[in-house]
Amino acid sequence: MDSFLLTRKEMADLLLSLKGWGVQSPISYLQELWMKKNEKYAKDENAIQAFVTMSMPPIFQKILKKSSSPMGFSLNDIVALGNQIENTNFTLSAIQNWVKRDIKEMIVAPKKGKKYSIEQMALLFLVEDLKTALDFDSIRKLLKLIVNDPEDQEDDLINPVKLYVTYSQLFEELNELNISEKTSLENGLNMITATEKMITEKAEDIISVYISNDDPKKEAIRNTIVIATLSVYTAYFQMLARRYLTATLFLQEFPNH
C-alpha cells in the first residue's frame, strides 16, 4: 500500500488551512491533495481503487471529521501528523522530552485545554528540522529571538505557522532549481557558496512579505529561515548517506560470483 506523505510545503499549506488562512478548508485541501497523489486512478474515475491503494492516514481522517476551528492537537496527534511529512521521524517520547524539558519555556502549557495550538505544533515541526544541525541550547536561543512571550502569541516577531510556511516554501523552490549548474557556473562560485547565496537571497525576498525593511529583527528572522532550510537539507543528505550505507551492507551479504 502506498504511503500518503506530504512535502513540507504541502504540510505548511495544511497548517494554513487549519488556521483559516488558506484559500481552501482543511477538508477541501486534503481531498484535493489525496486525489493529486492518486492522479493515475483519478483520471480513470476509479476513486475506490485509489483509496485501496493509498488509504487516508488516521490523523487525516480525524481532521476530516473535525468541525471546530481552530483545532487543538494532542501530542499523539502532533506525532502522527509530523510523521506524514517526508523524511521525518517523530516519536512520542522525544516530543514529551521537548515540551517537558528541552524547550519547555518556549512551548509552555497547552493552549486549548489539554490540546496544543497550531502555532505550538508548528514550533515543534520547526524544532524537528532544526535539531538536525543544532543542539537544544542553540535552538532555545534561536526560538527566543522569535517568540517574545510564549504565553502571548500576538507579540511573536513572526507567527510560527508563517515561519514554517516561509522556509518550507524556500526549500521547495530550491529543489526546483539546479543550484550547482545555474548559480555556481554563471557566477564562478563553488556549490556550497552558491547554495548559501541563493538561500540567503531567497529568504530575504520571502521574509519581506511579512516584515518591513526597517524592522530591527528582520535579519534575525531571515537567518532563522536560512538555518531551518539548511537543516532540512542536512537531514536529506543524512538520509541519503544512511540509504547508501544500508545498500552497501546489504549487498555485502550476497556471495561473490
PDB file of C-alpha atoms in Angstrom:
ATOM      1  CA  MET A   1       0.000   0.000   0.000  1.00  0.00           C
ATOM      2  CA  ASP A   2       1.398   3.404  -0.990  1.00  0.00           C
ATOM      3  CA  SER A   3       2.239   5.991   1.678  1.00  0.00           C
ATOM      4  CA  PHE A   4       0.394   9.287   1.732  1.00  0.00           C
ATOM      5  CA  LEU A   5       3.326  11.533   2.673  1.00  0.00           C
ATOM      6  CA  LEU A   6       3.410  15.305   2.353  1.00  0.00           C
ATOM      7  CA  THR A   7       6.235  17.599   1.404  1.00  0.00           C
ATOM      8  CA  ARG A   8       6.987  20.356   3.895  1.00  0.00           C
ATOM      9  CA  LYS A   9       5.300  22.850   1.589  1.00  0.00           C
ATOM     10  CA  GLU A  10       2.167  20.695   1.479  1.00  0.00           C
ATOM     11  CA  MET A  11       2.160  20.397   5.275  1.00  0.00           C
ATOM     12  CA  ALA A  12       2.668  24.159   5.552  1.00  0.00           C
ATOM     13  CA  ASP A  13      -0.369  24.717   3.330  1.00  0.00           C
ATOM     14  CA  LEU A  14      -2.371  22.322   5.502  1.00  0.00           C
ATOM     15  CA  LEU A  15      -1.400  24.311   8.612  1.00  0.00           C
ATOM     16  CA  LEU A  16      -2.547  27.493   6.870  1.00  0.00           C
ATOM     17  CA  SER A  17      -5.896  25.900   6.063  1.00  0.00           C
ATOM     18  CA  LEU A  18      -6.251  24.706   9.665  1.00  0.00           C
ATOM     19  CA  LYS A  19      -5.703  28.308  10.801  1.00  0.00           C
ATOM     20  CA  GLY A  20      -8.300  29.533   8.326  1.00  0.00           C
ATOM     21  CA  TRP A  21      -5.613  31.440   6.412  1.00  0.00           C
ATOM     22  CA  GLY A  22      -5.563  29.230   3.340  1.00  0.00           C
ATOM     23  CA  VAL A  23      -7.638  29.505   0.198  1.00  0.00           C
ATOM     24  CA  GLN A  24      -9.254  26.138   0.987  1.00  0.00           C
ATOM     25  CA  SER A  25     -10.743  24.450   4.016  1.00  0.00           C
ATOM     26  CA  PRO A  26      -8.719  21.592   5.545  1.00  0.00           C
ATOM     27  CA  ILE A  27     -11.229  19.098   4.140  1.00  0.00           C
ATOM     28  CA  SER A  28     -11.077  20.502   0.607  1.00  0.00           C
ATOM     29  CA  TYR A  29      -7.296  20.734   0.697  1.00  0.00           C
ATOM     30  CA  LEU A  30      -6.796  17.153   1.903  1.00  0.00           C
ATOM     31  CA  GLN A  31      -9.281  15.830  -0.642  1.00  0.00           C
ATOM     32  CA  GLU A  32      -7.526  17.675  -3.462  1.00  0.00           C
ATOM     33  CA  LEU A  33      -4.099  16.567  -2.267  1.00  0.00           C
ATOM     34  CA  TRP A  34      -5.195  12.957  -1.947  1.00  0.00           C
ATOM     35  CA  MET A  35      -6.615  12.938  -5.476  1.00  0.00           C
ATOM     36  CA  LYS A  36      -3.465  14.614  -6.796  1.00  0.00           C
ATOM     37  CA  LYS A  37      -1.312  11.864  -5.313  1.00  0.00           C
ATOM     38  CA  ASN A  38      -3.697   9.310  -6.827  1.00  0.00           C
ATOM     39  CA  GLU A  39      -3.851  11.027 -10.191  1.00  0.00           C
ATOM     40  CA  LYS A  40      -3.454   7.830 -12.203  1.00  0.00           C
ATOM     41  CA  TYR A  41      -6.639   6.449 -10.636  1.00  0.00           C
ATOM     42  CA  ALA A  42      -8.490   9.755 -10.591  1.00  0.00           C
ATOM     43  CA  LYS A  43      -8.160  10.021 -14.378  1.00  0.00           C
ATOM     44  CA  ASP A  44      -9.926   6.683 -14.673  1.00  0.00           C
ATOM     45  CA  GLU A  45     -12.548   7.856 -12.185  1.00  0.00           C
ATOM     46  CA  ASN A  46     -11.637   4.865 -10.043  1.00  0.00           C
ATOM     47  CA  ALA A  47     -11.652   6.524  -6.635  1.00  0.00           C
ATOM     48  CA  ILE A  48     -12.287   3.239  -4.824  1.00  0.00           C
ATOM     49  CA  GLN A  49      -9.123   1.727  -6.281  1.00  0.00           C
ATOM     50  CA  ALA A  50      -7.256   4.881  -5.343  1.00  0.00           C
ATOM     51  CA  PHE A  51      -8.445   4.665  -1.752  1.00  0.00           C
ATOM     52  CA  VAL A  52      -7.455   0.990  -1.521  1.00  0.00           C
ATOM     53  CA  THR A  53      -4.004   1.756  -2.936  1.00  0.00           C
ATOM     54  CA  MET A  54      -3.343   4.811  -0.779  1.00  0.00           C
ATOM     55  CA  SER A  55      -5.594   4.827   2.239  1.00  0.00           C
ATOM     56  CA  MET A  56      -6.122   8.091   4.105  1.00  0.00           C
ATOM     57  CA  PRO A  57      -3.959   8.042   7.288  1.00  0.00           C
ATOM     58  CA  PRO A  58      -5.945   8.079  10.573  1.00  0.00           C
ATOM     59  CA  ILE A  59      -4.717  11.562  11.541  1.00  0.00           C
ATOM     60  CA  PHE A  60      -6.047  12.966   8.263  1.00  0.00           C
ATOM     61  CA  GLN A  61      -9.336  11.134   8.782  1.00  0.00           C
ATOM     62  CA  LYS A  62      -9.517  12.775  12.205  1.00  0.00           C
ATOM     63  CA  ILE A  63      -9.014  16.212  10.655  1.00  0.00           C
ATOM     64  CA  LEU A  64     -11.727  15.493   8.087  1.00  0.00           C
ATOM     65  CA  LYS A  65     -14.198  14.761  10.897  1.00  0.00           C
ATOM     66  CA  LYS A  66     -13.359  17.878  12.925  1.00  0.00           C
ATOM     67  CA  SER A  67     -15.725  20.813  12.708  1.00  0.00           C
ATOM     68  CA  SER A  68     -14.210  23.184  15.277  1.00  0.00           C
ATOM     69  CA  SER A  69     -11.810  25.888  14.155  1.00  0.00           C
ATOM     70  CA  PRO A  70      -9.081  26.441  15.098  1.00  0.00           C
ATOM     71  CA  MET A  71      -8.355  22.874  16.132  1.00  0.00           C
ATOM     72  CA  GLY A  72      -6.348  21.683  19.095  1.00  0.00           C
ATOM     73  CA  PHE A  73      -3.939  18.749  18.904  1.00  0.00           C
ATOM     74  CA  SER A  74      -2.698  16.228  21.447  1.00  0.00           C
ATOM     75  CA  LEU A  75       0.952  15.180  21.439  1.00  0.00           C
ATOM     76  CA  ASN A  76      -0.121  11.911  19.815  1.00  0.00           C
ATOM     77  CA  ASP A  77      -1.836  13.914  17.069  1.00  0.00           C
ATOM     78  CA  ILE A  78       1.289  16.021  16.540  1.00  0.00           C
ATOM     79  CA  VAL A  79       3.492  12.928  16.291  1.00  0.00           C
ATOM     80  CA  ALA A  80       1.090  11.308  13.824  1.00  0.00           C
ATOM     81  CA  LEU A  81       0.816  14.438  11.690  1.00  0.00           C
ATOM     82  CA  GLY A  82       4.548  15.111  11.855  1.00  0.00           C
ATOM     83  CA  ASN A  83       5.323  11.634  10.583  1.00  0.00           C
ATOM     84  CA  GLN A  84       3.259  12.356   7.474  1.00  0.00           C
ATOM     85  CA  ILE A  85       5.999  14.822   6.450  1.00  0.00           C
ATOM     86  CA  GLU A  86       8.668  13.437   4.170  1.00  0.00           C
ATOM     87  CA  ASN A  87      11.933  12.446   5.856  1.00  0.00           C
ATOM     88  CA  THR A  88      10.888  12.996   9.462  1.00  0.00           C
ATOM     89  CA  ASN A  89      10.976  10.710  12.466  1.00  0.00           C
ATOM     90  CA  PHE A  90       8.774  11.954  15.284  1.00  0.00           C
ATOM     91  CA  THR A  91       8.401   9.827  18.410  1.00  0.00           C
ATOM     92  CA  LEU A  92       6.091  10.478  21.336  1.00  0.00           C
ATOM     93  CA  SER A  93       8.894  10.082  23.892  1.00  0.00           C
ATOM     94  CA  ALA A  94      11.046  12.664  22.088  1.00  0.00           C
ATOM     95  CA  ILE A  95       8.196  15.178  21.829  1.00  0.00           C
ATOM     96  CA  GLN A  96       7.387  14.701  25.518  1.00  0.00           C
ATOM     97  CA  ASN A  97      11.011  15.427  26.402  1.00  0.00           C
ATOM     98  CA  TRP A  98      10.932  18.581  24.303  1.00  0.00           C
ATOM     99  CA  VAL A  99       7.807  20.045  25.915  1.00  0.00           C
ATOM    100  CA  LYS A 100       8.718  18.964  29.451  1.00  0.00           C
ATOM    101  CA  ARG A 101      12.427  19.807  29.389  1.00  0.00           C
ATOM    102  CA  ASP A 102      14.336  20.826  26.253  1.00  0.00           C
ATOM    103  CA  ILE A 103      12.120  23.695  25.058  1.00  0.00           C
ATOM    104  CA  LYS A 104       9.633  23.857  27.917  1.00  0.00           C
ATOM    105  CA  GLU A 105       9.818  27.638  28.244  1.00  0.00           C
ATOM    106  CA  MET A 106       9.098  28.097  24.534  1.00  0.00           C
ATOM    107  CA  ILE A 107       6.128  25.750  24.225  1.00  0.00           C
ATOM    108  CA  VAL A 108       4.573  26.286  27.695  1.00  0.00           C
ATOM    109  CA  ALA A 109       1.309  24.594  28.669  1.00  0.00           C
ATOM    110  CA  PRO A 110      -1.233  23.514  26.056  1.00  0.00           C
ATOM    111  CA  LYS A 111      -3.279  26.474  24.873  1.00  0.00           C
ATOM    112  CA  LYS A 112      -6.594  24.692  24.287  1.00  0.00           C
ATOM    113  CA  GLY A 113      -7.247  22.686  27.449  1.00  0.00           C
ATOM    114  CA  LYS A 114      -5.148  19.554  27.048  1.00  0.00           C
ATOM    115  CA  LYS A 115      -4.601  20.305  23.378  1.00  0.00           C
ATOM    116  CA  TYR A 116      -1.781  22.218  21.739  1.00  0.00           C
ATOM    117  CA  SER A 117      -2.432  25.053  19.316  1.00  0.00           C
ATOM    118  CA  ILE A 118      -1.491  25.034  15.645  1.00  0.00           C
ATOM    119  CA  GLU A 119       1.261  27.567  16.454  1.00  0.00           C
ATOM    120  CA  GLN A 120       2.710  25.257  19.096  1.00  0.00           C
ATOM    121  CA  MET A 121       2.597  22.367  16.637  1.00  0.00           C
ATOM    122  CA  ALA A 122       4.392  24.475  14.021  1.00  0.00           C
ATOM    123  CA  LEU A 123       7.128  25.225  16.571  1.00  0.00           C
ATOM    124  CA  LEU A 124       7.557  21.501  17.230  1.00  0.00           C
ATOM    125  CA  PHE A 125       7.815  20.858  13.488  1.00  0.00           C
ATOM    126  CA  LEU A 126      10.460  23.591  13.363  1.00  0.00           C
ATOM    127  CA  VAL A 127      12.396  22.002  16.233  1.00  0.00           C
ATOM    128  CA  GLU A 128      12.351  18.631  14.443  1.00  0.00           C
ATOM    129  CA  ASP A 129      14.049  20.274  11.472  1.00  0.00           C
ATOM    130  CA  LEU A 130      16.479  22.400  13.484  1.00  0.00           C
ATOM    131  CA  LYS A 131      17.757  19.553  15.663  1.00  0.00           C
ATOM    132  CA  THR A 132      19.428  18.005  12.625  1.00  0.00           C
ATOM    133  CA  ALA A 133      22.012  20.785  12.668  1.00  0.00           C
ATOM    134  CA  LEU A 134      21.716  22.451  16.098  1.00  0.00           C
ATOM    135  CA  ASP A 135      21.862  21.387  19.739  1.00  0.00           C
ATOM    136  CA  PHE A 136      18.938  22.249  22.004  1.00  0.00           C
ATOM    137  CA  ASP A 137      20.747  25.117  23.720  1.00  0.00           C
ATOM    138  CA  SER A 138      21.194  26.780  20.323  1.00  0.00           C
ATOM    139  CA  ILE A 139      17.584  26.002  19.375  1.00  0.00           C
ATOM    140  CA  ARG A 140      16.319  27.655  22.573  1.00  0.00           C
ATOM    141  CA  LYS A 141      18.386  30.785  21.921  1.00  0.00           C
ATOM    142  CA  LEU A 142      17.113  30.950  18.362  1.00  0.00           C
ATOM    143  CA  LEU A 143      13.474  30.477  19.337  1.00  0.00           C
ATOM    144  CA  LYS A 144      13.765  33.207  21.982  1.00  0.00           C
ATOM    145  CA  LEU A 145      14.541  35.663  19.189  1.00  0.00           C
ATOM    146  CA  ILE A 146      11.255  34.749  17.511  1.00  0.00           C
ATOM    147  CA  VAL A 147       8.924  34.013  20.427  1.00  0.00           C
ATOM    148  CA  ASN A 148       8.976  37.061  22.689  1.00  0.00           C
ATOM    149  CA  ASP A 149       6.467  35.882  25.291  1.00  0.00           C
ATOM    150  CA  PRO A 150       5.480  32.202  24.948  1.00  0.00           C
ATOM    151  CA  GLU A 151       2.213  32.972  26.746  1.00  0.00           C
ATOM    152  CA  ASP A 152       1.285  35.661  24.208  1.00  0.00           C
ATOM    153  CA  GLN A 153       1.261  34.546  20.577  1.00  0.00           C
ATOM    154  CA  GLU A 154       0.364  38.041  19.404  1.00  0.00           C
ATOM    155  CA  ASP A 155       3.790  39.505  20.220  1.00  0.00           C
ATOM    156  CA  ASP A 156       5.859  36.984  18.231  1.00  0.00           C
ATOM    157  CA  LEU A 157       8.149  38.539  15.624  1.00  0.00           C
ATOM    158  CA  ILE A 158       6.551  36.232  13.096  1.00  0.00           C
ATOM    159  CA  ASN A 159       3.759  33.748  13.654  1.00  0.00           C
ATOM    160  CA  PRO A 160       5.274  30.228  13.950  1.00  0.00           C
ATOM    161  CA  VAL A 161       2.918  28.941  11.250  1.00  0.00           C
ATOM    162  CA  LYS A 162       4.094  31.630   8.833  1.00  0.00           C
ATOM    163  CA  LEU A 163       7.705  30.889   9.783  1.00  0.00           C
ATOM    164  CA  TYR A 164       7.187  27.223   8.923  1.00  0.00           C
ATOM    165  CA  VAL A 165       5.500  28.255   5.680  1.00  0.00           C
ATOM    166  CA  THR A 166       8.388  30.519   4.646  1.00  0.00           C
ATOM    167  CA  TYR A 167      11.217  28.016   4.929  1.00  0.00           C
ATOM    168  CA  SER A 168       9.062  25.183   3.577  1.00  0.00           C
ATOM    169  CA  GLN A 169       8.319  27.347   0.553  1.00  0.00           C
ATOM    170  CA  LEU A 170      12.001  28.224   0.206  1.00  0.00           C
ATOM    171  CA  PHE A 171      13.095  24.580   0.425  1.00  0.00           C
ATOM    172  CA  GLU A 172      10.621  23.595  -2.287  1.00  0.00           C
ATOM    173  CA  GLU A 173      11.659  26.465  -4.564  1.00  0.00           C
ATOM    174  CA  LEU A 174      15.312  25.486  -4.237  1.00  0.00           C
ATOM    175  CA  ASN A 175      14.506  21.873  -5.029  1.00  0.00           C
ATOM    176  CA  GLU A 176      13.121  23.015  -8.361  1.00  0.00           C
ATOM    177  CA  LEU A 177      16.375  24.756  -9.262  1.00  0.00           C
ATOM    178  CA  ASN A 178      19.731  23.318 -10.262  1.00  0.00           C
ATOM    179  CA  ILE A 179      21.905  25.299  -7.875  1.00  0.00           C
ATOM    180  CA  SER A 180      25.250  23.845  -8.869  1.00  0.00           C
ATOM    181  CA  GLU A 181      24.820  24.458 -12.602  1.00  0.00           C
ATOM    182  CA  LYS A 182      22.605  27.546 -12.676  1.00  0.00           C
ATOM    183  CA  THR A 183      24.253  29.650  -9.986  1.00  0.00           C
ATOM    184  CA  SER A 184      27.809  28.475  -9.497  1.00  0.00           C
ATOM    185  CA  LEU A 185      28.684  28.265 -13.182  1.00  0.00           C
ATOM    186  CA  GLU A 186      27.153  31.633 -14.014  1.00  0.00           C
ATOM    187  CA  ASN A 187      28.854  33.456 -11.153  1.00  0.00           C
ATOM    188  CA  GLY A 188      32.049  31.483 -10.732  1.00  0.00           C
ATOM    189  CA  LEU A 189      31.063  30.234  -7.273  1.00  0.00           C
ATOM    190  CA  ASN A 190      31.599  26.803  -5.801  1.00  0.00           C
ATOM    191  CA  MET A 191      28.466  24.812  -4.998  1.00  0.00           C
ATOM    192  CA  ILE A 192      28.490  25.456  -1.231  1.00  0.00           C
ATOM    193  CA  THR A 193      28.933  29.210  -1.628  1.00  0.00           C
ATOM    194  CA  ALA A 194      26.343  29.288  -4.401  1.00  0.00           C
ATOM    195  CA  THR A 195      23.835  27.397  -2.254  1.00  0.00           C
ATOM    196  CA  GLU A 196      24.345  29.752   0.690  1.00  0.00           C
ATOM    197  CA  LYS A 197      23.979  32.799  -1.560  1.00  0.00           C
ATOM    198  CA  MET A 198      20.789  31.562  -3.168  1.00  0.00           C
ATOM    199  CA  ILE A 199      19.170  30.541   0.132  1.00  0.00           C
ATOM    200  CA  THR A 200      20.033  33.887   1.747  1.00  0.00           C
ATOM    201  CA  GLU A 201      18.732  35.921  -1.182  1.00  0.00           C
ATOM    202  CA  LYS A 202      15.501  33.962  -1.459  1.00  0.00           C
ATOM    203  CA  ALA A 203      14.958  34.097   2.310  1.00  0.00           C
ATOM    204  CA  GLU A 204      15.305  37.886   2.105  1.00  0.00           C
ATOM    205  CA  ASP A 205      12.711  38.045  -0.671  1.00  0.00           C
ATOM    206  CA  ILE A 206      10.237  35.807   1.141  1.00  0.00           C
ATOM    207  CA  ILE A 207      10.550  37.470   4.549  1.00  0.00           C
ATOM    208  CA  SER A 208       9.995  40.917   3.021  1.00  0.00           C
ATOM    209  CA  VAL A 209       6.359  39.911   2.555  1.00  0.00           C
ATOM    210  CA  TYR A 210       5.907  39.628   6.332  1.00  0.00           C
ATOM    211  CA  ILE A 211       8.470  42.026   7.823  1.00  0.00           C
ATOM    212  CA  SER A 212       9.176  45.652   6.915  1.00  0.00           C
ATOM    213  CA  ASN A 213      12.706  46.572   5.848  1.00  0.00           C
ATOM    214  CA  ASP A 214      13.207  48.890   8.826  1.00  0.00           C
ATOM    215  CA  ASP A 215      12.310  46.221  11.402  1.00  0.00           C
ATOM    216  CA  PRO A 216      15.447  45.675  13.558  1.00  0.00           C
ATOM    217  CA  LYS A 217      14.576  41.991  13.978  1.00  0.00           C
ATOM    218  CA  LYS A 218      14.243  41.286  10.268  1.00  0.00           C
ATOM    219  CA  GLU A 219      17.764  39.906   9.967  1.00  0.00           C
ATOM    220  CA  ALA A 220      17.207  37.510  12.882  1.00  0.00           C
ATOM    221  CA  ILE A 221      14.072  36.123  11.244  1.00  0.00           C
ATOM    222  CA  ARG A 222      15.770  35.834   7.862  1.00  0.00           C
ATOM    223  CA  ASN A 223      18.690  33.990   9.426  1.00  0.00           C
ATOM    224  CA  THR A 224      16.290  31.634  11.205  1.00  0.00           C
ATOM    225  CA  ILE A 225      14.755  30.773   7.838  1.00  0.00           C
ATOM    226  CA  VAL A 226      18.222  30.206   6.375  1.00  0.00           C
ATOM    227  CA  ILE A 227      19.194  27.958   9.303  1.00  0.00           C
ATOM    228  CA  ALA A 228      15.971  25.939   9.068  1.00  0.00           C
ATOM    229  CA  THR A 229      16.370  25.496   5.313  1.00  0.00           C
ATOM    230  CA  LEU A 230      19.979  24.359   5.665  1.00  0.00           C
ATOM    231  CA  SER A 231      18.916  21.987   8.453  1.00  0.00           C
ATOM    232  CA  VAL A 232      16.334  20.363   6.183  1.00  0.00           C
ATOM    233  CA  TYR A 233      18.996  19.921   3.515  1.00  0.00           C
ATOM    234  CA  THR A 234      21.271  18.379   6.141  1.00  0.00           C
ATOM    235  CA  ALA A 235      18.542  15.898   7.071  1.00  0.00           C
ATOM    236  CA  TYR A 236      18.095  14.871   3.451  1.00  0.00           C
ATOM    237  CA  PHE A 237      21.818  14.343   2.934  1.00  0.00           C
ATOM    238  CA  GLN A 238      21.970  12.277   6.125  1.00  0.00           C
ATOM    239  CA  MET A 239      19.072  10.188   4.834  1.00  0.00           C
ATOM    240  CA  LEU A 240      20.911   9.580   1.560  1.00  0.00           C
ATOM    241  CA  ALA A 241      24.074   8.595   3.423  1.00  0.00           C
ATOM    242  CA  ARG A 242      22.109   6.076   5.514  1.00  0.00           C
ATOM    243  CA  ARG A 243      20.493   4.639   2.388  1.00  0.00           C
ATOM    244  CA  TYR A 244      23.861   4.152   0.718  1.00  0.00           C
ATOM    245  CA  LEU A 245      25.230   2.536   3.874  1.00  0.00           C
ATOM    246  CA  THR A 246      22.260   0.179   4.086  1.00  0.00           C
ATOM    247  CA  ALA A 247      22.581  -0.732   0.410  1.00  0.00           C
ATOM    248  CA  THR A 248      26.321  -1.310   0.744  1.00  0.00           C
ATOM    249  CA  LEU A 249      25.973  -3.558   3.787  1.00  0.00           C
ATOM    250  CA  PHE A 250      23.063  -5.410   2.208  1.00  0.00           C
ATOM    251  CA  LEU A 251      24.996  -6.130  -0.969  1.00  0.00           C
ATOM    252  CA  GLN A 252      27.914  -7.476   1.048  1.00  0.00           C
ATOM    253  CA  GLU A 253      25.647 -10.285   2.201  1.00  0.00           C
ATOM    254  CA  PHE A 254      25.494 -11.731  -1.315  1.00  0.00           C
ATOM    255  CA  PRO A 255      28.157 -14.344  -2.116  1.00  0.00           C
ATOM    256  CA  ASN A 256      30.711 -13.388  -4.732  1.00  0.00           C
ATOM    257  CA  HIS A 257      30.087 -14.849  -8.166  1.00  0.00           C
TER     258      HIS A 257
END
